mmCIF file of C-alpha atoms in Angstrom:
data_model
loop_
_atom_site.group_PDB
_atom_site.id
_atom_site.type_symbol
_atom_site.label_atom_id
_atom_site.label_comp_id
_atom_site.label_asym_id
_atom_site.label_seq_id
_atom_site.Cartn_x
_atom_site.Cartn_y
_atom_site.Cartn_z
ATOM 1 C CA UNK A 1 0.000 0.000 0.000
ATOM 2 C CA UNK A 2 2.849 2.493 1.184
ATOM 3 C CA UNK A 3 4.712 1.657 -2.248
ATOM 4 C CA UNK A 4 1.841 2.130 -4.523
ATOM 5 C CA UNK A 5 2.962 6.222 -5.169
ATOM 6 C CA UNK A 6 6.716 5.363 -5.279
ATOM 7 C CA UNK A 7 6.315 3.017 -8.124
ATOM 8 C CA UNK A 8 3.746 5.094 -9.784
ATOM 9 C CA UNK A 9 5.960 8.144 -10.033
ATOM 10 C CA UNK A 10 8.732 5.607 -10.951
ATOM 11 C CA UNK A 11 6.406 4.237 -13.787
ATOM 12 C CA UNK A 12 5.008 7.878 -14.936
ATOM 13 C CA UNK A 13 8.843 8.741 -15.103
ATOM 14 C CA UNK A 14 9.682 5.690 -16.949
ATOM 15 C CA UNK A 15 7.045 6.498 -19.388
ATOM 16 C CA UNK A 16 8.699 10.036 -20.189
ATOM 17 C CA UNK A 17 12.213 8.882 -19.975
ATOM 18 C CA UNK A 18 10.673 6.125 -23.093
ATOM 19 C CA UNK A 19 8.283 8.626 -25.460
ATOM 20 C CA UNK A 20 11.524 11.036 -25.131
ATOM 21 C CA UNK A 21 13.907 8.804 -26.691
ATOM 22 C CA UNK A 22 11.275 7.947 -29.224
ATOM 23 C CA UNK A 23 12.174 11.655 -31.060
ATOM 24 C CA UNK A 24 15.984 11.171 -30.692
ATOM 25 C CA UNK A 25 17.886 11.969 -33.949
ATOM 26 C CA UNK A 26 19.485 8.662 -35.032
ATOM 27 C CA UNK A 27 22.875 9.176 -36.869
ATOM 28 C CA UNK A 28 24.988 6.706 -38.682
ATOM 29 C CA UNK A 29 27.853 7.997 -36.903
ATOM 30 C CA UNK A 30 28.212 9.889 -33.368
ATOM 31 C CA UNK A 31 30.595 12.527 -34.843
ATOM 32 C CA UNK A 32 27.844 13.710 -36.853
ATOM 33 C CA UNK A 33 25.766 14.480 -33.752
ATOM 34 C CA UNK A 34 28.045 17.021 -32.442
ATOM 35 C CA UNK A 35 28.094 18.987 -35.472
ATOM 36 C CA UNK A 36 24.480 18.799 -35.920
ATOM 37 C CA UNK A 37 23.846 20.274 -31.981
ATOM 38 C CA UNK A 38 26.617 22.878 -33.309
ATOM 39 C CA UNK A 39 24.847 23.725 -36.277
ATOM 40 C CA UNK A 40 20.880 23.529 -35.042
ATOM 41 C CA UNK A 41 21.551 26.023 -31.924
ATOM 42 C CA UNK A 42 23.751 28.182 -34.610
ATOM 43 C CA UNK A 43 20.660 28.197 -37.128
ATOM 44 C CA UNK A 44 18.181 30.530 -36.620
ATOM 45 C CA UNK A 45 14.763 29.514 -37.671
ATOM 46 C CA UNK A 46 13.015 31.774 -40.301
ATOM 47 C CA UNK A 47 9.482 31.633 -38.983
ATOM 48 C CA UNK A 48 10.149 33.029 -35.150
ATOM 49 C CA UNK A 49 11.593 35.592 -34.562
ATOM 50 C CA UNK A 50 14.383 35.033 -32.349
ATOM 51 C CA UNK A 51 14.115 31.287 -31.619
ATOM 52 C CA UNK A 52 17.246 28.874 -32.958
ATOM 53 C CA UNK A 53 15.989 25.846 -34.757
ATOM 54 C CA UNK A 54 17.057 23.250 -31.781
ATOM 55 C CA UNK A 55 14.578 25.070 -29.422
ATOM 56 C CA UNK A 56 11.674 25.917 -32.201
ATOM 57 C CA UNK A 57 9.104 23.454 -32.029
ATOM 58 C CA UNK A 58 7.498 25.075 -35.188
ATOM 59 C CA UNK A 59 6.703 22.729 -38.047
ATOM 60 C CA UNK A 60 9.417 24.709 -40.435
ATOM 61 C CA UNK A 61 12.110 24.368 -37.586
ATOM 62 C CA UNK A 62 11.476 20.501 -37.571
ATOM 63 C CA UNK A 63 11.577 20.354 -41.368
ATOM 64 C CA UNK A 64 15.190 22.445 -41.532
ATOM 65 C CA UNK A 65 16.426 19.983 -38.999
ATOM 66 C CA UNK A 66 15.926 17.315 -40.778
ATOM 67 C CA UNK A 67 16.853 19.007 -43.603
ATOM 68 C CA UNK A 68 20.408 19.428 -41.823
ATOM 69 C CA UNK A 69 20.863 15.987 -40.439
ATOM 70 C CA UNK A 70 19.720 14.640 -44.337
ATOM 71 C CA UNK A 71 22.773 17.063 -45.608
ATOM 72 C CA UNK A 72 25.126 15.593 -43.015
ATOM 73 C CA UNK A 73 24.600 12.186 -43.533
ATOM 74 C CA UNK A 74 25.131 13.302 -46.877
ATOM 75 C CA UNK A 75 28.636 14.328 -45.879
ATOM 76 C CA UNK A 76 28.213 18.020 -46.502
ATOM 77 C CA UNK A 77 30.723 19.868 -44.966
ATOM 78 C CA UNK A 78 29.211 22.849 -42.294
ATOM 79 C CA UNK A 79 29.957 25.655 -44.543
ATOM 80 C CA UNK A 80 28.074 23.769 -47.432
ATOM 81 C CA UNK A 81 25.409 23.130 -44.992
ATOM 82 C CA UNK A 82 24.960 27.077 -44.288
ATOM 83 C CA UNK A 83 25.480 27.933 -48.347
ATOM 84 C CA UNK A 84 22.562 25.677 -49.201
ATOM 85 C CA UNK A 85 20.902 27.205 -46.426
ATOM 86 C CA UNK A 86 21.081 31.164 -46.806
ATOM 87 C CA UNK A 87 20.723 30.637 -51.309
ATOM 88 C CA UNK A 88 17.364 29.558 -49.554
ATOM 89 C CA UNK A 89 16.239 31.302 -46.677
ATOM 90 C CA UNK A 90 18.716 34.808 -46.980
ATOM 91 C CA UNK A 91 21.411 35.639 -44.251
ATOM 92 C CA UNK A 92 18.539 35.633 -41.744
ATOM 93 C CA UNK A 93 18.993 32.093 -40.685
ATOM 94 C CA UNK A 94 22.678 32.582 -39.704
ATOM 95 C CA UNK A 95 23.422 34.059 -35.993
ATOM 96 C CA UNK A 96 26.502 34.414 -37.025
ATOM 97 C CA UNK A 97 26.379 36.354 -40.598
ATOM 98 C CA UNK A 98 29.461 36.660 -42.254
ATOM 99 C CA UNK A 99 31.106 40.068 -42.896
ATOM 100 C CA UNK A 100 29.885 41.587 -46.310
ATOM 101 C CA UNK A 101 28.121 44.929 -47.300
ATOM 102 C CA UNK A 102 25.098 44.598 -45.570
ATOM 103 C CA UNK A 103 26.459 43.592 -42.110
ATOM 104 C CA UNK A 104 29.442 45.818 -41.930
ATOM 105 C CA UNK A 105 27.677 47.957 -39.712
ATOM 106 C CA UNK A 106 26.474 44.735 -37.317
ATOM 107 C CA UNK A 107 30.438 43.758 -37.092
ATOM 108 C CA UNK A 108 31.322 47.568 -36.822
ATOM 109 C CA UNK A 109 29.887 49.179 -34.688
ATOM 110 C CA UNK A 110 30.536 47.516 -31.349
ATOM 111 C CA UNK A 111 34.446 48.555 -32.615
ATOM 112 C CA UNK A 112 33.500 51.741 -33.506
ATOM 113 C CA UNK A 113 31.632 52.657 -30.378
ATOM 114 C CA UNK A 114 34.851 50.989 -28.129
ATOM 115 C CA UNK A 115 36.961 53.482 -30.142
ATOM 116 C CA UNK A 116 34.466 56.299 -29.383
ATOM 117 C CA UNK A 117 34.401 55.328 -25.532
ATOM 118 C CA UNK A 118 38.719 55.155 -25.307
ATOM 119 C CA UNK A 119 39.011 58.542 -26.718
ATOM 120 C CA UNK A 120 35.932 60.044 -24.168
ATOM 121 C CA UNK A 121 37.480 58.612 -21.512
ATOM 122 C CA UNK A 122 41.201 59.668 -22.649
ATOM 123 C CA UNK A 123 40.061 63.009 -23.113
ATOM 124 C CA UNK A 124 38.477 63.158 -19.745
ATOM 125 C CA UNK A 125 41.614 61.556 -17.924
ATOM 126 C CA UNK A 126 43.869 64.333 -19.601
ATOM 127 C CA UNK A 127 41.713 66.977 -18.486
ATOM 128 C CA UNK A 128 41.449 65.965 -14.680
ATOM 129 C CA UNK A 129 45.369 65.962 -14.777
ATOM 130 C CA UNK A 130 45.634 68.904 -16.295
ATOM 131 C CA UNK A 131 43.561 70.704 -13.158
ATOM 132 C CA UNK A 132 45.387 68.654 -10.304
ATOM 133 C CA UNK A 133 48.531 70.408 -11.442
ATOM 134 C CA UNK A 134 46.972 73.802 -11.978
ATOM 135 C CA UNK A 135 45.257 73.499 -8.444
ATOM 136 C CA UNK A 136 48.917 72.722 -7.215
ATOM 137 C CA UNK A 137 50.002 75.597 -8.646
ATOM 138 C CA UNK A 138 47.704 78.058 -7.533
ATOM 139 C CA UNK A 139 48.308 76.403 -3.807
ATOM 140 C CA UNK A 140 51.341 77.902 -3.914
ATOM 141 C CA UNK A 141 50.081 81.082 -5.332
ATOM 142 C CA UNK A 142 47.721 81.388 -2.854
ATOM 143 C CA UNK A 143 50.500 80.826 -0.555
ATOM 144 C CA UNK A 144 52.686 83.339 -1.286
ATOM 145 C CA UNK A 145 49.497 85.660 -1.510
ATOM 146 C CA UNK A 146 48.097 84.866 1.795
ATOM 147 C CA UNK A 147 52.195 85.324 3.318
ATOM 148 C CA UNK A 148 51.541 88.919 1.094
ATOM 149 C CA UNK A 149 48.451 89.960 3.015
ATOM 150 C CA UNK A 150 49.313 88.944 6.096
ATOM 151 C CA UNK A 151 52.292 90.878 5.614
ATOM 152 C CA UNK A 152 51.041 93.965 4.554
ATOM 153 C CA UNK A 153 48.093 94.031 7.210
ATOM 154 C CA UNK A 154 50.876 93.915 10.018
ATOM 155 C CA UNK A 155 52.217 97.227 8.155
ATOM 156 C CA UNK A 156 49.279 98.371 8.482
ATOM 157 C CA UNK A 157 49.048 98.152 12.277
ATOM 158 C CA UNK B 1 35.507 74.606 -30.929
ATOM 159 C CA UNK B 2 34.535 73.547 -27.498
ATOM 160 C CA UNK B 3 31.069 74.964 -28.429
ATOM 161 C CA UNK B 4 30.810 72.517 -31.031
ATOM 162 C CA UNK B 5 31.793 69.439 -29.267
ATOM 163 C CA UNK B 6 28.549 70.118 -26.624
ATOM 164 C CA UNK B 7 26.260 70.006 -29.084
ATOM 165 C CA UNK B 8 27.796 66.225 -29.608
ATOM 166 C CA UNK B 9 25.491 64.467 -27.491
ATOM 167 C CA UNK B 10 22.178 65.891 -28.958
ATOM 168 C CA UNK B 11 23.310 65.514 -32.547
ATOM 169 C CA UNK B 12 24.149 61.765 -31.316
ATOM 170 C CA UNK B 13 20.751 61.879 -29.935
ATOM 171 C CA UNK B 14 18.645 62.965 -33.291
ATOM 172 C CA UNK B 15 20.685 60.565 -35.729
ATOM 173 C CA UNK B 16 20.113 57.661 -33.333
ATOM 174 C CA UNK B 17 16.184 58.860 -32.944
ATOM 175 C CA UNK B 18 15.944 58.988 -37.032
ATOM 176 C CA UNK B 19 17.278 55.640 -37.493
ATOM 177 C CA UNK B 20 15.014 53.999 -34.816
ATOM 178 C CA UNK B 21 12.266 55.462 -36.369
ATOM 179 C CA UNK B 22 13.267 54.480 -39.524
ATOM 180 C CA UNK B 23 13.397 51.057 -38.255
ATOM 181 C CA UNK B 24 9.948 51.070 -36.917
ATOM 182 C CA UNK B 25 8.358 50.957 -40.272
ATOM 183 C CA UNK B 26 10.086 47.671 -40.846
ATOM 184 C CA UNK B 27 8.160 44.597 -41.300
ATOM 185 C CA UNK B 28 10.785 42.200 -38.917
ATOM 186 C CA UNK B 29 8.776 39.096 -39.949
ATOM 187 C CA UNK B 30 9.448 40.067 -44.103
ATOM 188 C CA UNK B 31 12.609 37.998 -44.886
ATOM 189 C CA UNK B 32 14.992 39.431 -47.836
ATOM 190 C CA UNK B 33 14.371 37.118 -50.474
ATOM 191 C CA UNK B 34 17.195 35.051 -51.896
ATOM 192 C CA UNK B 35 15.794 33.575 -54.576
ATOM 193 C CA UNK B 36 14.643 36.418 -56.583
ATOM 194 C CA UNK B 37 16.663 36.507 -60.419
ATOM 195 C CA UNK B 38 17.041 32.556 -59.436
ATOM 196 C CA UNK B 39 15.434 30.328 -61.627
ATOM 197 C CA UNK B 40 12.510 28.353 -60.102
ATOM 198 C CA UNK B 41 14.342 25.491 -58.198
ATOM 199 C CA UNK B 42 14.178 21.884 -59.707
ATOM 200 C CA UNK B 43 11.430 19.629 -59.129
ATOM 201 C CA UNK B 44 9.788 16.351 -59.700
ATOM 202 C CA UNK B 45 6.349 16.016 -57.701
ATOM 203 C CA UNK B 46 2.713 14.578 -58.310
ATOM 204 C CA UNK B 47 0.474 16.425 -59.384
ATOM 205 C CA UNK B 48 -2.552 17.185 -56.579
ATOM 206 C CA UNK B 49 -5.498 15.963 -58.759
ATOM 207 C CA UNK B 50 -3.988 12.897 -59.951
ATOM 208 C CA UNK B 51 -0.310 11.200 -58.489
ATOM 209 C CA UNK B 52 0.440 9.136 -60.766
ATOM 210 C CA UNK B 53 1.061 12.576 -62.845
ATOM 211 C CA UNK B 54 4.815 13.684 -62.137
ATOM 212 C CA UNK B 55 5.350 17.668 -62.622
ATOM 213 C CA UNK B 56 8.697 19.600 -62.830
ATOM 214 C CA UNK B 57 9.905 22.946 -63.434
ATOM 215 C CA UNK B 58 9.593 22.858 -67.578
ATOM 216 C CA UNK B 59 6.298 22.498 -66.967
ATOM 217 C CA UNK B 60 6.280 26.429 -65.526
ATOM 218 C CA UNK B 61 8.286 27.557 -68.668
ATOM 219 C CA UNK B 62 6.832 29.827 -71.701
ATOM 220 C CA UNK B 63 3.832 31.812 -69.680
ATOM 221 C CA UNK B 64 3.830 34.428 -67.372
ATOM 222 C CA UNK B 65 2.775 32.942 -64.231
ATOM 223 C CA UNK B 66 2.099 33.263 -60.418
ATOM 224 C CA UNK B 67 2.715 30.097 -58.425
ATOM 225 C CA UNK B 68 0.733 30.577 -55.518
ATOM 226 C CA UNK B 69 1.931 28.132 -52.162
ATOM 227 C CA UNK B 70 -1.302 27.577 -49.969
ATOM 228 C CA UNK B 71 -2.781 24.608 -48.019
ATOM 229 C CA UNK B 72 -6.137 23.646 -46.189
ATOM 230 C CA UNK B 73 -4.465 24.446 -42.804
ATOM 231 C CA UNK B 74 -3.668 27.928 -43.627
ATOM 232 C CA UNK B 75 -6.376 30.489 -42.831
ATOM 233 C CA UNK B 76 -4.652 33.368 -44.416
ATOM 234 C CA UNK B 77 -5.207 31.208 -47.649
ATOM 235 C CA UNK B 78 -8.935 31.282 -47.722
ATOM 236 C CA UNK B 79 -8.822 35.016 -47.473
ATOM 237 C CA UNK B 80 -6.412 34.981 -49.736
ATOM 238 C CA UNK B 81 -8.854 33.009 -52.596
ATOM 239 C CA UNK B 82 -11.065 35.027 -54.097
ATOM 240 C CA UNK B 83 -8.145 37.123 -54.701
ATOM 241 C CA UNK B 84 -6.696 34.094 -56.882
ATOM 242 C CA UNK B 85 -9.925 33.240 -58.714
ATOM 243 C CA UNK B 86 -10.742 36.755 -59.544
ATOM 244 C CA UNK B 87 -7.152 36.958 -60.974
ATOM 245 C CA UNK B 88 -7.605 33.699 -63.001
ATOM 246 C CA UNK B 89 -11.153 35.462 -64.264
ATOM 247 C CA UNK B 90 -8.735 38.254 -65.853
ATOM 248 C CA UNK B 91 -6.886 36.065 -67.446
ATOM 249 C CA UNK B 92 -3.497 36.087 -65.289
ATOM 250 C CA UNK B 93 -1.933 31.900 -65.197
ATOM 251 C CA UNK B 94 -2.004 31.034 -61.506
ATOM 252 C CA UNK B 95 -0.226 27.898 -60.426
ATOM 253 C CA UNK B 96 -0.839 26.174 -57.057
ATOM 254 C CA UNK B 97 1.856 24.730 -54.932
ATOM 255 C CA UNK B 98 -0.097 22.520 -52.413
ATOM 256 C CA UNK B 99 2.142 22.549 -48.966
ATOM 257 C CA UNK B 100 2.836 20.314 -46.606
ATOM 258 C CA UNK B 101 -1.240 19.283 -46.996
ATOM 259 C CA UNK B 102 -3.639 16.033 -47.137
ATOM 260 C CA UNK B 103 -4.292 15.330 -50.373
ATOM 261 C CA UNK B 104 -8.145 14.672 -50.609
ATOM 262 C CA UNK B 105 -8.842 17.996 -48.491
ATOM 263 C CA UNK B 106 -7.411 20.051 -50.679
ATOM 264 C CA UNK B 107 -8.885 18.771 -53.457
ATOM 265 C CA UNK B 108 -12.348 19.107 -51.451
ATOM 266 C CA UNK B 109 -11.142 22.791 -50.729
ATOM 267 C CA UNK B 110 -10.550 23.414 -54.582
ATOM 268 C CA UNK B 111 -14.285 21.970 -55.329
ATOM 269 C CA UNK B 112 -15.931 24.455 -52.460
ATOM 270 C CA UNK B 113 -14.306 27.364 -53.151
ATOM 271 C CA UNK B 114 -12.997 27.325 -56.933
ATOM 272 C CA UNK B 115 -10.516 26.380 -58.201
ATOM 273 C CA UNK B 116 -8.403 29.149 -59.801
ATOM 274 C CA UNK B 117 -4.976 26.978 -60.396
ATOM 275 C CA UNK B 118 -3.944 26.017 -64.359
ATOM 276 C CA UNK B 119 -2.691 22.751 -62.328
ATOM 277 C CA UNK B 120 -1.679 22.078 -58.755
ATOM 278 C CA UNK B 121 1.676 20.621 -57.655
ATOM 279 C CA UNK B 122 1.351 18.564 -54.078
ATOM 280 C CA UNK B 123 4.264 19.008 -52.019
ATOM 281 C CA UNK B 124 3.246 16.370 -49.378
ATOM 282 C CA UNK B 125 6.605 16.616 -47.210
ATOM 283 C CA UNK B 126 7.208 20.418 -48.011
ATOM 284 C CA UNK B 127 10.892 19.801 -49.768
ATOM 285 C CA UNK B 128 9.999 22.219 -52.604
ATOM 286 C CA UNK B 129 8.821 24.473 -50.006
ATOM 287 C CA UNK B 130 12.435 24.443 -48.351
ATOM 288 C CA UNK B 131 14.212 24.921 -52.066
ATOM 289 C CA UNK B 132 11.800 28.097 -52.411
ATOM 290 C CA UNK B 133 12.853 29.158 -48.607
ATOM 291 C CA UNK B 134 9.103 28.824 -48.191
ATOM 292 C CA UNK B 135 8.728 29.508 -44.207
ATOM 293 C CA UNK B 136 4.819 29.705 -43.912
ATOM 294 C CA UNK B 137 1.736 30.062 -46.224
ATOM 295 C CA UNK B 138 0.447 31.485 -48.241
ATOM 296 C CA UNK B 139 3.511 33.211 -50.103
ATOM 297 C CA UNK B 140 3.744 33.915 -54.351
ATOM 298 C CA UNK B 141 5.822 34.119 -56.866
ATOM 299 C CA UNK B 142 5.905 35.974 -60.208
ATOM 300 C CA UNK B 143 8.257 33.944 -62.938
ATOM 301 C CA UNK B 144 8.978 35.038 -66.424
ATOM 302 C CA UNK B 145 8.089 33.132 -69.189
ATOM 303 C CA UNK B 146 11.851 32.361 -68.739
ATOM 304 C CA UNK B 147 11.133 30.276 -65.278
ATOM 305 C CA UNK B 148 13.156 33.046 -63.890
ATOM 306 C CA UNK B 149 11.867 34.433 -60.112
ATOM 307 C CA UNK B 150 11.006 38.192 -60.550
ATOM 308 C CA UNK B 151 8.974 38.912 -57.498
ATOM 309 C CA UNK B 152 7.873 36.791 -54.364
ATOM 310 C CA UNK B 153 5.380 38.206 -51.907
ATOM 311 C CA UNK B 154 4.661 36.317 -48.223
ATOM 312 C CA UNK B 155 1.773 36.896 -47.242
ATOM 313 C CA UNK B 156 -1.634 37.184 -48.528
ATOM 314 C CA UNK B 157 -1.968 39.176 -52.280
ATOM 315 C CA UNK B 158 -4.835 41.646 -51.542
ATOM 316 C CA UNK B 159 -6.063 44.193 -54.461
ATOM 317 C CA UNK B 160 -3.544 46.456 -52.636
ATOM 318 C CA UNK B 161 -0.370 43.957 -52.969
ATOM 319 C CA UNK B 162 -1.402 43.299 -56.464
ATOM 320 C CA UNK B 163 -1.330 46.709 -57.537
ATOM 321 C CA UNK B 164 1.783 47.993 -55.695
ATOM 322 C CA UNK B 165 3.869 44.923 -55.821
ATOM 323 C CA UNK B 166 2.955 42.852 -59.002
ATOM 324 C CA UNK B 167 0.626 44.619 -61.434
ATOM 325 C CA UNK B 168 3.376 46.938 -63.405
ATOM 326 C CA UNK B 169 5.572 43.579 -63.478
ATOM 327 C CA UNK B 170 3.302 41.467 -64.362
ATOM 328 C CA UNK B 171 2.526 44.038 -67.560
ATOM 329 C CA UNK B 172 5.781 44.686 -67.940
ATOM 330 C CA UNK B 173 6.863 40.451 -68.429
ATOM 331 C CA UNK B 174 3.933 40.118 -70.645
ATOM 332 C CA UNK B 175 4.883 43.087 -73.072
ATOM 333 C CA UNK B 176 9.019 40.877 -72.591
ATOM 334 C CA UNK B 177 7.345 37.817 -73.475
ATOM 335 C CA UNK B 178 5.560 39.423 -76.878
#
């Protein structure tokens, strides 16, 4: 009676573990696999929006992964893979375009803006320099002013 | 000089504001199409009204047409149909490219509602779909007499998308073709 609920949960999980394996991507060889996880999460499926086609569920995602595993078993090499790919579906499906005309300013601008952010921060470093050793020197002014006043007020008494 | 340089931020300010807005006009779900100048990709499927007829690509060749990808599961589609029929009325050489679809449906669909297609290709498993980087229903293409790929629209073709996106073309393929 007390073991009914163990070995229930232990059947229900059983059952998952089973219908799981049931969708599992068979591959003549393991190598393969790798390469396909690679490619799937670096694929980005053209129907959602930001979604990579190893986490869509959508019936296009399912189709382009098959799609890729049919090309590796094929022995299509990855950048092969992506060529067939993007003649298809455009640069879109890449997270990773490659550098061309369109996406120079995608690669770009991070540098750009780094570049932009040195010489701010340069320029503001220079300047607070520039005022500790003015402040020094008017210390000393002041100095020699203050020894001035205070001289010329005792004259005065 | 120093003047200048603290204006920097707001000028930095409008230029990013322009291109933002800009960007809000753009349709993020409208992929660039690859395949247009590309010849139609090569194919050898059943046709949907009888399989044991085998269709390719030559049979797309010498006419002006539209091949039209739609399916029973698509709702945009049945919008999208009178559109097609009242194109076929004026004469225009519409070609359906049954996707990813059960067979006898569609061809139930096509007895309801008309049947505007010159013939119907059935891609049961979608692989034409994937050579046209077809990525949802219904979408359309505009080929030259040539089989070449002038236009492609995704999405439903409305009086509107006909006459902004495919109208002139068309005209202007059928005057090439003469």
């Amino acid at each position: 009676m007390m073991l009914r609920l163990p070995i229930g949960l232990a059947l229900v999980l059983a059952a998952t573990v089973l219908l799981g394996s049931e969708n599992l991507v068979q591959f003549s060889d393991e190598s393969l696999r790798i390469r396909y996880q690679a490619l799937i999460t670096e694929l980005r499926c053209p129907k959602c929006q930001n979604q990579n086609l190893a986490d869509s569920n959508s019936p296009i995602s399912q189709d382009l992964r098959e799609e890729v595993q049919r090309m590796l078993e094929q022995q299509m090499t990855d950048v092969e893979i992506k060529y067939h790919l993007t003649s298809r579906y455009s640069e879109f499906i890449l997270y990773r375009p490659d550098v061309n005309k369109t996406t120079y300013l995608l690669w770009g601008s991070p540098v750009v803006i780094l570049l932009i952010g040195l010489i701010v921060a340069l320029r503001l470093n220079r300047r607070n320099t520039v005022q500790v050793v003015s402040s020094g020197k008017t210390q000393i002014d002041n100095e020699s002013r203050l020894a001035e006043l205070l001289e010329s007020g005792e004259d005065e008494k | 000089m120093n003047r200048i340089a603290l204006f920097l931020p707001l000028a930095l300010f409008v230029v990013l504001t322009v291109v933002l807005l800009l960007g809000l006009d753009k349709d993020p779900t409208e992929l660039p199409s690859a395949l247009v100048g590309e010849p139609f990709p090569v194919f050898s499927l059943p046709a949907l009204h009888d399989a044991n007829q085998m269709l390719d690509e030559q049979d797309l060749l010498g006419d002006v047409v539209l091949v039209n990808i739609w399916a029973t599961w698509c709702f945009a589609c049945r919008i999208e149909h009178a559109m097609l029929n009242q194109l076929e009325e004026q004469g225009v050489k519409v070609i359906g490219l049954n996707y990813k679809d059960n067979r006898e449906a569609a061809i139930d669909w096509l007895k309801k509602r008309g049947d505007p297609y010159t013939f119907s290709i059935f891609d049961e498993r979608g692989r034409l779909g994937i050579d046209l980087g077809v990525y949802g229903a219904p979408e359309t293409y505009l080929l030259d007499a040539g089989g070449t790929i002038r236009h492609r629209r995704v999405g439903v073709v409305d009086d509107r998308v006909w006459n902004n996106e495919f109208r002139d073309l068309y005209a202007q393929l059928m005057d090439e073709k003469r």
